[in-house]
XYZ file of C-alpha atoms in Angstrom:
653
model
C 5.752 9.392 15.072
C 3.460 6.266 15.797
C 0.627 5.978 18.068
C -2.735 4.561 18.662
C -4.355 7.198 16.658
C -2.374 9.031 13.893
C -2.942 12.933 13.029
C -2.012 14.325 9.765
C -0.174 17.693 9.242
C 0.135 19.577 6.038
C 2.058 22.779 6.032
C 3.576 24.943 3.179
C 7.200 24.493 4.516
C 8.484 25.514 0.921
C 6.777 27.870 -1.536
C 7.979 26.182 -4.495
C 7.883 22.761 -6.275
C 10.545 21.475 -8.927
C 9.087 21.875 -12.490
C 9.809 18.825 -14.533
C 8.897 18.159 -18.083
C 7.268 14.942 -18.729
C 8.321 12.991 -21.901
C 6.018 10.107 -21.089
C 8.755 7.584 -21.865
C 10.288 7.354 -18.325
C 8.675 7.163 -15.019
C 8.062 10.521 -13.637
C 10.181 11.678 -10.704
C 8.493 12.225 -7.427
C 7.321 15.546 -6.413
C 10.088 17.706 -4.700
C 10.007 21.053 -3.239
C 12.623 23.862 -3.860
C 13.303 27.235 -2.377
C 14.123 28.214 1.139
C 12.010 26.950 4.289
C 9.456 29.354 5.385
C 10.173 29.880 9.031
C 6.609 30.580 10.177
C 5.417 27.352 8.562
C 8.147 25.500 10.175
C 7.066 26.938 13.508
C 3.460 26.132 13.024
C 4.340 22.438 12.174
C 6.225 22.315 15.368
C 3.300 23.866 17.325
C 1.299 20.984 16.347
C 4.050 18.421 17.425
C 4.001 20.406 20.738
C 0.314 20.144 21.063
C 0.443 16.317 20.548
C 3.212 15.641 22.892
C 1.304 17.780 25.582
C -1.813 15.629 24.994
C 0.389 12.488 25.299
C 1.906 13.749 28.518
C -1.374 14.671 30.160
C -3.091 12.336 32.428
C -6.430 14.116 31.884
C -6.945 14.770 28.159
C -6.587 11.369 26.543
C -5.764 9.005 29.358
C -4.604 5.527 27.913
C -4.355 6.730 24.310
C -1.323 7.758 22.401
C -1.381 10.115 19.421
C 0.899 9.874 16.434
C 1.382 12.208 13.636
C 2.568 12.403 10.081
C 3.531 15.932 8.753
C 4.082 16.680 5.241
C 5.129 19.478 3.005
C 2.662 20.697 0.329
C 5.046 23.136 -1.230
C 2.123 25.458 -1.383
C 1.287 23.660 -4.685
C -2.019 21.832 -5.319
C -0.771 18.837 -7.218
C 1.474 18.173 -4.087
C -1.273 18.792 -1.728
C -3.463 16.453 -3.516
C -0.850 13.817 -3.527
C -0.355 14.290 0.328
C -4.150 13.952 0.814
C -3.795 10.521 -0.755
C -0.884 9.585 1.402
C -2.753 10.225 4.505
C -5.712 8.457 3.445
C -3.666 5.313 2.416
C -1.070 5.794 5.254
C 2.622 6.997 4.608
C 3.262 3.253 3.227
C 0.554 0.616 2.399
C -0.311 -0.154 5.718
C 2.705 -1.411 7.062
C 3.681 -1.857 11.173
C 6.795 -2.778 12.702
C 5.145 -3.886 16.000
C 2.992 -6.843 16.979
C -0.423 -5.016 16.638
C -1.561 -4.015 13.089
C -3.742 -1.041 12.490
C -6.871 -2.119 10.487
C -6.641 1.250 8.522
C -3.865 3.302 7.273
C -6.056 6.510 7.169
C -5.224 9.202 9.726
C -8.021 10.239 12.052
C -7.814 13.882 11.273
C -5.648 16.536 9.467
C -4.191 19.788 10.606
C -3.701 22.171 7.775
C -3.227 23.622 5.047
C -2.046 27.258 5.505
C -3.569 28.180 1.994
C -7.047 28.067 1.081
C -6.687 26.705 -2.346
C -4.470 23.464 -0.975
C -7.148 23.243 1.881
C -10.022 23.131 -0.801
C -8.301 20.437 -2.576
C -7.566 18.352 0.577
C -10.884 18.809 1.948
C -12.698 17.657 -1.223
C -10.575 14.271 -1.054
C -10.633 13.400 2.614
C -14.113 14.556 3.168
C -15.473 11.783 1.041
C -14.047 9.631 3.949
C -15.404 11.570 6.761
C -12.042 12.738 7.929
C -11.905 16.284 9.356
C -9.713 19.043 8.122
C -8.704 21.641 10.670
C -7.091 24.585 9.202
C -5.310 27.214 11.254
C -4.745 29.753 8.327
C -7.248 28.976 5.599
C -9.562 32.109 5.572
C -11.251 31.850 2.355
C -15.019 32.617 2.753
C -15.981 30.032 0.394
C -14.785 27.293 2.884
C -17.740 28.222 5.073
C -20.020 26.392 2.646
C -21.074 23.327 4.750
C -22.568 21.665 1.675
C -19.438 21.949 -0.155
C -17.148 21.242 2.622
C -18.863 19.469 5.394
C -15.709 18.173 7.232
C -13.849 21.389 7.080
C -13.208 23.321 10.223
C -10.846 26.338 11.237
C -9.499 28.006 14.131
C -9.225 31.545 12.301
C -12.291 33.821 10.959
C -13.348 33.810 7.629
C -12.138 36.467 5.116
C -15.754 38.224 4.935
C -14.995 39.483 8.433
C -11.590 40.835 7.447
C -12.936 42.120 4.054
C -15.675 44.210 5.702
C -13.013 45.532 8.474
C -10.575 46.576 5.884
C -13.198 48.441 3.865
C -14.000 50.186 7.166
C -10.258 50.781 7.957
C -9.830 52.695 4.550
C -12.691 54.574 4.868
C -11.794 55.688 8.483
C -8.620 57.207 7.137
C -10.445 59.032 4.457
C -8.917 56.922 1.349
C -11.349 56.932 -1.239
C -9.180 56.478 -4.355
C -7.259 53.152 -3.998
C -5.720 50.286 -6.117
C -5.992 46.629 -5.292
C -3.855 43.424 -5.930
C -4.669 39.928 -4.955
C -3.167 36.529 -5.308
C -4.471 34.549 -8.254
C -6.040 31.952 -6.034
C -9.168 30.963 -4.121
C -7.928 33.054 -1.146
C -7.000 36.186 -3.030
C -9.786 36.202 -5.643
C -12.527 35.504 -3.124
C -11.117 37.868 -0.459
C -10.665 40.842 -2.858
C -14.127 40.343 -4.270
C -15.474 40.673 -0.748
C -13.348 43.761 0.123
C -14.468 45.454 -3.377
C -18.118 44.585 -2.561
C -17.619 46.344 0.928
C -15.560 49.203 -0.302
C -18.327 50.088 -2.741
C -20.912 50.336 -0.032
C -18.439 52.606 1.941
C -18.216 54.840 -1.231
C -14.473 53.937 -1.904
C -13.424 54.158 -5.638
C -10.908 51.703 -7.005
C -8.478 52.519 -9.730
C -7.225 49.115 -10.808
C -7.746 45.502 -9.348
C -4.808 43.158 -10.580
C -4.117 39.399 -9.868
C -1.140 37.460 -10.010
C 0.712 34.329 -8.657
C 4.058 33.507 -7.882
C 4.430 30.850 -10.502
C 3.143 33.289 -13.290
C 5.617 34.272 -16.115
C 7.864 37.332 -15.228
C 6.072 39.217 -17.812
C 2.854 39.104 -15.769
C 4.365 39.965 -12.729
C 6.188 43.061 -14.287
C 2.898 44.346 -15.668
C 1.330 44.150 -12.278
C 4.331 46.097 -10.872
C 4.115 48.665 -13.580
C 0.341 49.351 -12.922
C 1.355 50.119 -9.382
C 4.128 52.395 -10.702
C 1.931 54.370 -13.103
C -1.212 54.549 -10.958
C -2.378 57.734 -9.306
C -3.777 55.788 -6.347
C -1.555 56.264 -3.387
C -3.095 53.388 -1.313
C -2.636 49.599 -2.337
C -4.716 46.990 -0.617
C -2.913 43.684 -1.250
C -5.025 40.791 -0.503
C -2.352 38.136 -1.119
C -0.240 35.388 0.426
C 3.250 36.292 1.752
C 4.674 33.979 -0.939
C 3.079 35.795 -3.744
C 3.742 39.316 -2.447
C 7.350 38.634 -1.925
C 7.800 38.171 -5.700
C 5.757 41.531 -6.427
C 7.737 43.295 -3.921
C 11.020 42.150 -5.294
C 10.034 43.274 -8.679
C 9.087 46.550 -7.305
C 12.371 47.180 -5.514
C 14.414 47.021 -8.888
C 13.562 50.400 -9.482
C 13.106 53.272 -6.988
C 9.284 52.529 -6.093
C 6.775 55.508 -5.754
C 5.665 56.132 -2.205
C 2.612 54.118 -1.373
C 0.463 53.306 1.668
C 0.094 49.556 1.872
C -2.932 47.997 3.428
C -2.076 44.196 4.310
C -4.385 41.182 4.728
C -3.552 38.848 7.537
C -1.606 36.454 5.554
C 1.498 38.724 5.193
C 0.984 41.680 7.291
C 2.833 40.276 10.227
C 5.368 38.319 8.308
C 8.833 39.404 9.502
C 10.266 38.637 6.242
C 8.615 41.747 4.852
C 10.725 44.018 6.743
C 13.648 43.946 4.442
C 11.315 46.080 1.893
C 11.786 49.575 3.440
C 9.076 51.017 0.997
C 6.625 48.712 3.002
C 7.048 50.674 6.177
C 3.907 51.867 7.720
C 1.891 49.146 6.491
C -1.330 48.651 8.195
C -3.733 45.751 8.596
C -5.349 43.325 10.600
C -3.326 40.546 12.628
C -4.505 37.299 14.079
C -4.894 37.708 17.854
C -2.175 35.972 19.779
C -1.745 34.455 22.928
C 0.925 32.907 25.156
C 0.981 29.043 25.175
C 2.892 28.004 28.368
C 6.053 26.013 27.304
C 5.633 26.544 23.342
C 8.574 28.957 23.412
C 10.906 26.741 25.389
C 9.904 23.851 23.126
C 10.933 25.881 19.749
C 14.017 27.299 21.351
C 14.978 23.731 22.535
C 16.251 22.975 18.910
C 19.691 21.366 19.439
C 22.351 20.277 16.589
C 21.618 16.677 17.756
C 17.739 17.061 17.180
C 18.400 19.003 13.796
C 20.725 16.334 12.677
C 17.936 13.629 12.962
C 15.695 15.583 10.493
C 16.605 16.557 6.963
C 14.014 19.506 7.234
C 15.631 20.851 10.236
C 19.049 20.367 9.068
C 18.186 22.325 5.894
C 16.555 24.997 7.976
C 19.746 25.086 10.423
C 22.125 25.412 7.658
C 20.152 28.351 5.876
C 19.655 30.229 9.125
C 23.196 30.110 10.398
C 24.913 29.895 7.024
C 26.938 26.935 8.039
C 27.038 23.185 7.548
C 25.636 20.885 10.360
C 28.376 18.473 11.070
C 27.054 14.986 11.845
C 30.324 13.784 12.887
C 30.418 16.049 15.924
C 30.073 14.791 19.372
C 26.603 15.623 19.138
C 26.095 13.044 16.599
C 22.878 11.098 16.821
C 21.689 7.743 14.919
C 19.256 7.905 12.144
C 15.705 6.812 12.724
C 14.462 3.403 11.858
C 13.561 4.077 8.179
C 16.708 5.960 7.389
C 20.188 4.848 6.964
C 23.300 7.250 6.818
C 25.314 7.958 3.471
C 28.756 6.942 3.299
C 30.285 10.057 4.944
C 27.831 9.914 7.763
C 26.636 13.647 7.300
C 22.914 12.849 6.140
C 20.225 10.183 6.548
C 18.363 8.793 3.592
C 15.534 6.396 3.276
C 16.417 2.714 3.413
C 15.718 0.783 0.105
C 12.704 -1.508 0.231
C 12.756 -4.915 -0.951
C 10.152 -7.602 -1.644
C 9.766 -10.515 -4.045
C 8.360 -8.538 -7.140
C 7.373 -9.636 -10.467
C 10.110 -7.631 -12.008
C 13.012 -9.476 -10.523
C 14.410 -12.792 -11.791
C 13.109 -14.985 -9.094
C 9.609 -13.592 -9.296
C 9.523 -14.081 -13.072
C 10.732 -17.738 -12.808
C 8.054 -18.494 -9.976
C 5.308 -16.723 -12.186
C 6.384 -18.596 -15.143
C 6.114 -22.030 -13.432
C 3.010 -21.172 -11.550
C 1.211 -20.045 -14.776
C 2.734 -22.779 -16.806
C 1.726 -25.635 -14.226
C -1.614 -24.352 -14.175
C -2.010 -24.445 -17.875
C -0.610 -27.997 -17.931
C -2.950 -29.147 -15.432
C -5.963 -27.487 -17.472
C -4.513 -29.311 -20.553
C -4.384 -32.738 -18.764
C -8.131 -32.137 -17.582
C -9.016 -31.294 -21.111
C -7.557 -34.307 -22.324
C -9.477 -36.402 -19.709
C -12.651 -34.708 -20.623
C -12.222 -35.440 -24.296
C -11.611 -39.081 -23.627
C -14.148 -39.304 -20.961
C -16.089 -42.022 -22.678
C -13.252 -44.561 -22.770
C -13.651 -47.401 -20.477
C -10.579 -46.866 -18.528
C -11.544 -43.013 -18.025
C -14.782 -44.127 -16.909
C -13.634 -46.586 -14.643
C -10.930 -44.408 -13.148
C -13.371 -42.439 -10.598
C -13.021 -39.373 -13.079
C -14.863 -37.153 -10.543
C -11.883 -37.351 -8.060
C -9.512 -36.940 -10.908
C -11.100 -33.773 -12.205
C -11.177 -32.313 -8.728
C -7.587 -33.395 -8.301
C -6.556 -31.410 -11.378
C -8.629 -28.433 -10.276
C -7.135 -28.214 -6.916
C -3.448 -28.550 -8.650
C -4.397 -25.601 -10.898
C -5.463 -23.630 -7.806
C -2.188 -24.685 -6.000
C -0.198 -23.324 -8.834
C -1.951 -20.114 -8.858
C -1.777 -19.362 -5.189
C 1.992 -19.242 -5.547
C 1.243 -15.897 -7.478
C -0.044 -14.273 -4.181
C 3.264 -14.487 -2.684
C 4.644 -12.098 -5.258
C 4.354 -8.267 -5.231
C 4.441 -5.868 -2.170
C 2.346 -7.392 0.776
C -0.875 -5.700 1.597
C -3.764 -6.605 4.303
C -5.566 -8.729 1.742
C -2.732 -10.531 0.225
C -1.364 -11.299 3.447
C -4.565 -13.016 4.464
C -4.960 -14.681 1.118
C -1.555 -16.043 0.458
C -1.552 -18.340 3.716
C -5.379 -19.355 3.886
C -5.688 -19.892 0.085
C -2.537 -22.111 -0.159
C -3.630 -24.081 2.906
C -7.221 -24.721 1.646
C -6.189 -25.648 -1.866
C -3.337 -27.887 -0.552
C -5.841 -29.804 1.733
C -8.086 -30.204 -1.230
C -5.513 -31.827 -3.357
C -4.447 -34.060 -0.592
C -7.914 -34.958 0.184
C -8.577 -36.149 -3.453
C -5.173 -38.017 -3.301
C -6.413 -39.652 0.058
C -9.804 -40.632 -1.393
C -8.188 -42.165 -4.539
C -5.891 -44.390 -1.922
C -8.859 -45.368 0.167
C -10.936 -46.431 -3.107
C -7.891 -48.495 -4.308
C -7.436 -50.134 -0.990
C -11.128 -50.755 -0.489
C -11.866 -52.030 -4.130
C -9.524 -55.032 -3.961
C -10.904 -56.073 -0.540
C -14.445 -55.771 -2.056
C -13.244 -58.633 -4.344
C -13.309 -60.936 -1.483
C -16.291 -63.401 -1.266
C -19.198 -62.005 0.825
C -17.545 -58.527 1.138
C -19.880 -55.391 0.730
C -17.323 -52.859 1.924
C -17.469 -50.847 -1.228
C -21.250 -49.673 -0.462
C -19.657 -47.694 2.149
C -16.937 -46.150 -0.372
C -18.971 -45.067 -3.296
C -19.155 -41.819 -5.172
C -21.198 -39.952 -2.574
C -19.064 -40.975 0.253
C -16.006 -39.974 -1.701
C -17.173 -36.585 -2.358
C -18.499 -36.393 1.462
C -14.959 -37.366 2.596
C -13.239 -34.601 0.429
C -15.724 -31.922 1.509
C -15.213 -32.744 5.117
C -11.535 -32.760 5.048
C -11.397 -29.499 3.076
C -14.119 -27.800 5.274
C -12.118 -28.415 8.425
C -9.228 -26.667 7.004
C -11.557 -23.831 5.906
C -12.917 -23.561 9.643
C -9.097 -23.418 10.886
C -8.573 -20.620 8.539
C -11.778 -18.743 9.270
C -10.887 -18.877 12.978
C -7.145 -17.686 12.282
C -8.550 -14.859 10.161
C -11.045 -13.668 12.996
C -8.891 -13.981 16.036
C -5.427 -12.807 14.594
C -5.072 -12.769 10.782
C -1.665 -12.171 9.105
C -0.679 -8.701 8.427
C 2.091 -6.919 6.409
C 5.111 -5.589 8.390
C 8.370 -3.888 7.631
C 11.326 -6.274 8.663
C 13.955 -3.930 10.188
C 16.028 -6.501 12.248
C 17.427 -8.734 9.600
C 19.397 -6.021 7.651
C 20.447 -2.737 8.885
C 20.735 -1.190 5.430
C 17.307 -2.014 3.919
C 13.736 -2.764 4.754
C 12.275 -6.104 3.919
C 8.450 -6.207 3.311
C 6.718 -9.277 4.399
C 3.647 -10.787 6.112
C 3.559 -11.343 9.854
C 1.691 -14.626 10.811
C -0.729 -12.764 13.246
C -1.397 -15.968 15.377
C 1.380 -18.344 15.147
C -0.973 -21.125 16.286
C -3.062 -20.549 13.359
C -0.363 -20.941 11.031
C 0.869 -24.231 12.486
C -2.633 -25.333 12.821
C -2.800 -25.037 9.094
C 0.562 -26.676 8.479
C -0.089 -29.371 10.833
C -3.638 -30.238 9.354
C -1.822 -30.594 5.995
C 1.084 -32.901 7.362
C -1.672 -34.883 9.257
C -3.409 -35.818 6.031
C -0.193 -36.385 4.106
C 0.768 -38.759 6.802
C -2.260 -40.607 6.624
C -2.377 -40.812 2.887
C 1.125 -42.232 3.212
C 0.310 -44.948 5.547
C -2.547 -46.179 3.522
C -0.528 -45.980 0.325
C 2.226 -47.992 2.057
C -0.306 -50.680 3.232
C -1.729 -50.984 -0.448
C 1.692 -51.401 -1.976
C 1.326 -55.248 -2.431
C -1.979 -55.108 -4.290
C -1.866 -56.761 -7.755
C 0.528 -55.331 -10.295
C -2.182 -54.876 -12.854
C -3.639 -51.901 -10.622
C -1.157 -50.667 -8.096
C -1.596 -46.982 -7.926
C -0.487 -46.993 -4.450
C 3.195 -47.177 -5.477
C 2.851 -44.077 -7.360
C 1.077 -42.271 -4.413
C 3.622 -43.548 -1.960
C 6.278 -42.179 -4.082
C 4.626 -38.763 -4.263
C 4.029 -38.543 -0.488
C 7.551 -39.250 0.067
C 8.709 -36.522 -2.134
C 6.085 -34.227 -0.423
C 7.183 -35.047 3.102
C 10.916 -34.584 2.231
C 10.150 -31.093 0.982
C 8.299 -30.136 3.855
C 10.779 -31.774 6.443
C 13.577 -29.664 4.952
C 11.295 -26.555 4.647
C 10.053 -26.288 8.255
C 13.141 -26.093 10.274
C 14.424 -23.468 7.757
C 11.257 -21.481 8.310
C 12.003 -21.495 12.166
C 15.123 -19.705 11.705
C 14.343 -15.910 11.884
C 17.454 -14.804 10.070
C 16.684 -16.989 7.093
C 12.741 -16.095 7.102
C 12.787 -13.990 3.942
C 14.840 -16.463 1.969
C 13.170 -19.561 3.136
C 9.799 -17.814 2.235
C 11.086 -17.503 -1.469
C 12.525 -21.182 -1.231
C 9.352 -22.410 -0.022
C 7.499 -20.880 -3.315
C 10.286 -22.471 -5.191
C 10.108 -26.018 -3.595
C 6.251 -25.897 -3.926
C 6.334 -24.788 -7.583
C 8.760 -27.264 -8.381
C 7.185 -30.142 -6.487
C 3.863 -29.556 -8.185
C 5.356 -29.028 -11.511
C 7.222 -32.298 -11.425
C 4.018 -34.319 -10.418
C 1.974 -32.856 -13.198
C 4.903 -33.351 -15.715
C 4.933 -36.924 -14.508
C 1.115 -37.321 -14.790
C 0.912 -35.521 -18.110
C 3.832 -37.866 -19.777
C 2.137 -41.001 -18.657
C -1.361 -40.017 -19.447
C -0.401 -38.962 -22.996
C 1.587 -42.200 -23.283
C -1.907 -43.849 -22.404
C -3.823 -42.113 -24.909
C -1.455 -42.618 -27.686
C -0.839 -46.238 -27.380
C -3.509 -47.839 -24.991
C -6.480 -47.174 -27.464
C -4.634 -48.819 -30.115
C -3.911 -51.907 -27.778
C -7.383 -51.690 -26.575
C -8.727 -52.390 -30.436
C -6.357 -55.298 -30.948
C -7.168 -57.237 -27.368
C -10.783 -56.375 -27.389
C -11.439 -60.171 -27.908
C -8.691 -61.364 -25.503
C -8.259 -61.872 -21.988
C -10.551 -59.791 -19.753
C -10.043 -57.958 -16.242
C -12.306 -56.244 -13.874
C -11.458 -52.964 -12.749
C -13.711 -51.647 -9.948
C -14.212 -47.939 -9.179
C -16.803 -46.847 -6.723
C -19.956 -49.006 -6.856
C -19.463 -50.182 -10.594
C -17.285 -52.653 -12.388
C -16.345 -52.695 -16.323
C -14.986 -55.516 -18.431
C -12.180 -54.318 -20.315
C -9.247 -55.868 -22.025
C -6.079 -56.359 -19.825
C -3.451 -53.615 -20.536
C -0.050 -52.990 -19.123
C 0.042 -51.867 -15.476
C 1.569 -48.349 -16.023
C -1.255 -47.443 -18.457
C -3.951 -48.029 -15.849
C -1.977 -46.180 -13.194
C -1.193 -43.296 -15.656
C -5.004 -43.157 -16.142
C -5.883 -43.142 -12.769
C -3.349 -40.496 -11.783
């Protein structure tokens, strides 16, 4: 359940996990629990839900704040408990929110659990590094009292040190001085029985044997412990075990008529009602946890109806195990699945919806990645050719500084497309829009600078004109920097006020979840696009004004053509973006259009440039003594032979 602050819950709802052999050739299956549900753990988990709902409904405890929760099943296994701890740190999913507000962190504020000491130790060591408290209701190992090792661990139950001393005094009280001891092979059992044996020695109690076991140990190990109990001469057995472990041992003891034994139980199992089915455990004594009546809890737990059970796979499993019947979801008590789930074809169970996003593994993602990387490499190659021939007169006269900057911006524009591939995250959502906007403006600023230089260069040839002193290289650099800085400032304001964030799109399709990036501030998004469109429009107007310049140096025609293609792509894209139903597909279409657009221009520039370098240099050597023309770039003029128009345009582009 969502809320302003989310609490985590970890309970051993099952006592076993499915064991799978990993062959290291396929992706391992996710962890899965097995066995029947522990009713007590289920009751404890619902007690946590009840407490959170009581807080949310109270006007005095946390007014104006709503608590949410995430409850996980650890299967009483350390690997799954560790996996759950990382899930609680990162959020159930990678920080997705279906609402308008996005949490800045996926971490929970605190965790309730675990019931076992060993899983609690593992969880506390992980989340303690992030100063997240773990409050346990049943982890009693005395080792957890070490605040240097577990500074963020707290519990609402006494340490086993008190119970161990009390059990030793209890045994001494009844005059039992010859006993046996068994324990769980875990932090809870080993530390607990060690504390008990130390206290028993002080009380003058002798111990015939002390055996440890665990429920996942081989059958031979369990049988050996059972045989030790059968053959022993001690009539009193102190069992410092968890209920799940002891259940396995008692089942083995029940295979043969067990000898009469007086059982002394630790708090973990002595009040477990499931142990009543073992008749030879009658008369077991021990210390129970003090109970109290919580108003409303009984009614909350007994308020479980078929409709509520049907909405939860866990409750459905518990219902069918408890009542030995199938919970029919087609009954009049049928309820819809929650947002992230979808019913199976027969509508008797809810399953998680498949999650979709543009990934590198799908065909569209691969094509876009190839175009992006290929285009970037092509731009780098063109830049390398320019640099290699930087001493050529036409390259020197071509305002090479803006040309290199333009190729650099084209390379970044290609690579920015890669940020649109993969599962959206907080950082990728902020990067994909802002980086694309800044690099796009840098590209158009260079083209705009070139257009102005071409336009002013020919006006400078008029008698008495000194206009070029205002459009020299320093002014060109300042123009590009200023135009780009304005876009950077817009993006910074956008990110500070309301940045883009990842969301789950549950409305476009009912049977699947689309992972995408919300804009955060729509005004910021349209400001970025609007500024790009403004620069493109200015560049187009100036290029049109310069279209009638002399044919020997008319780069404006090529710029006009490029801007017309650019405007056509964006004019068709923006209306599509405004349609919410097509939002995801148009986002992918935008990437393809942008990649194709830049790819087309780069191939065009590349082909003409190589045409120049292969042929123009030969023509230059032939016509070195022929007619001369003056090509003006910035504040300088060079005398070079007259060459065909498209060679000059290709070099400038």
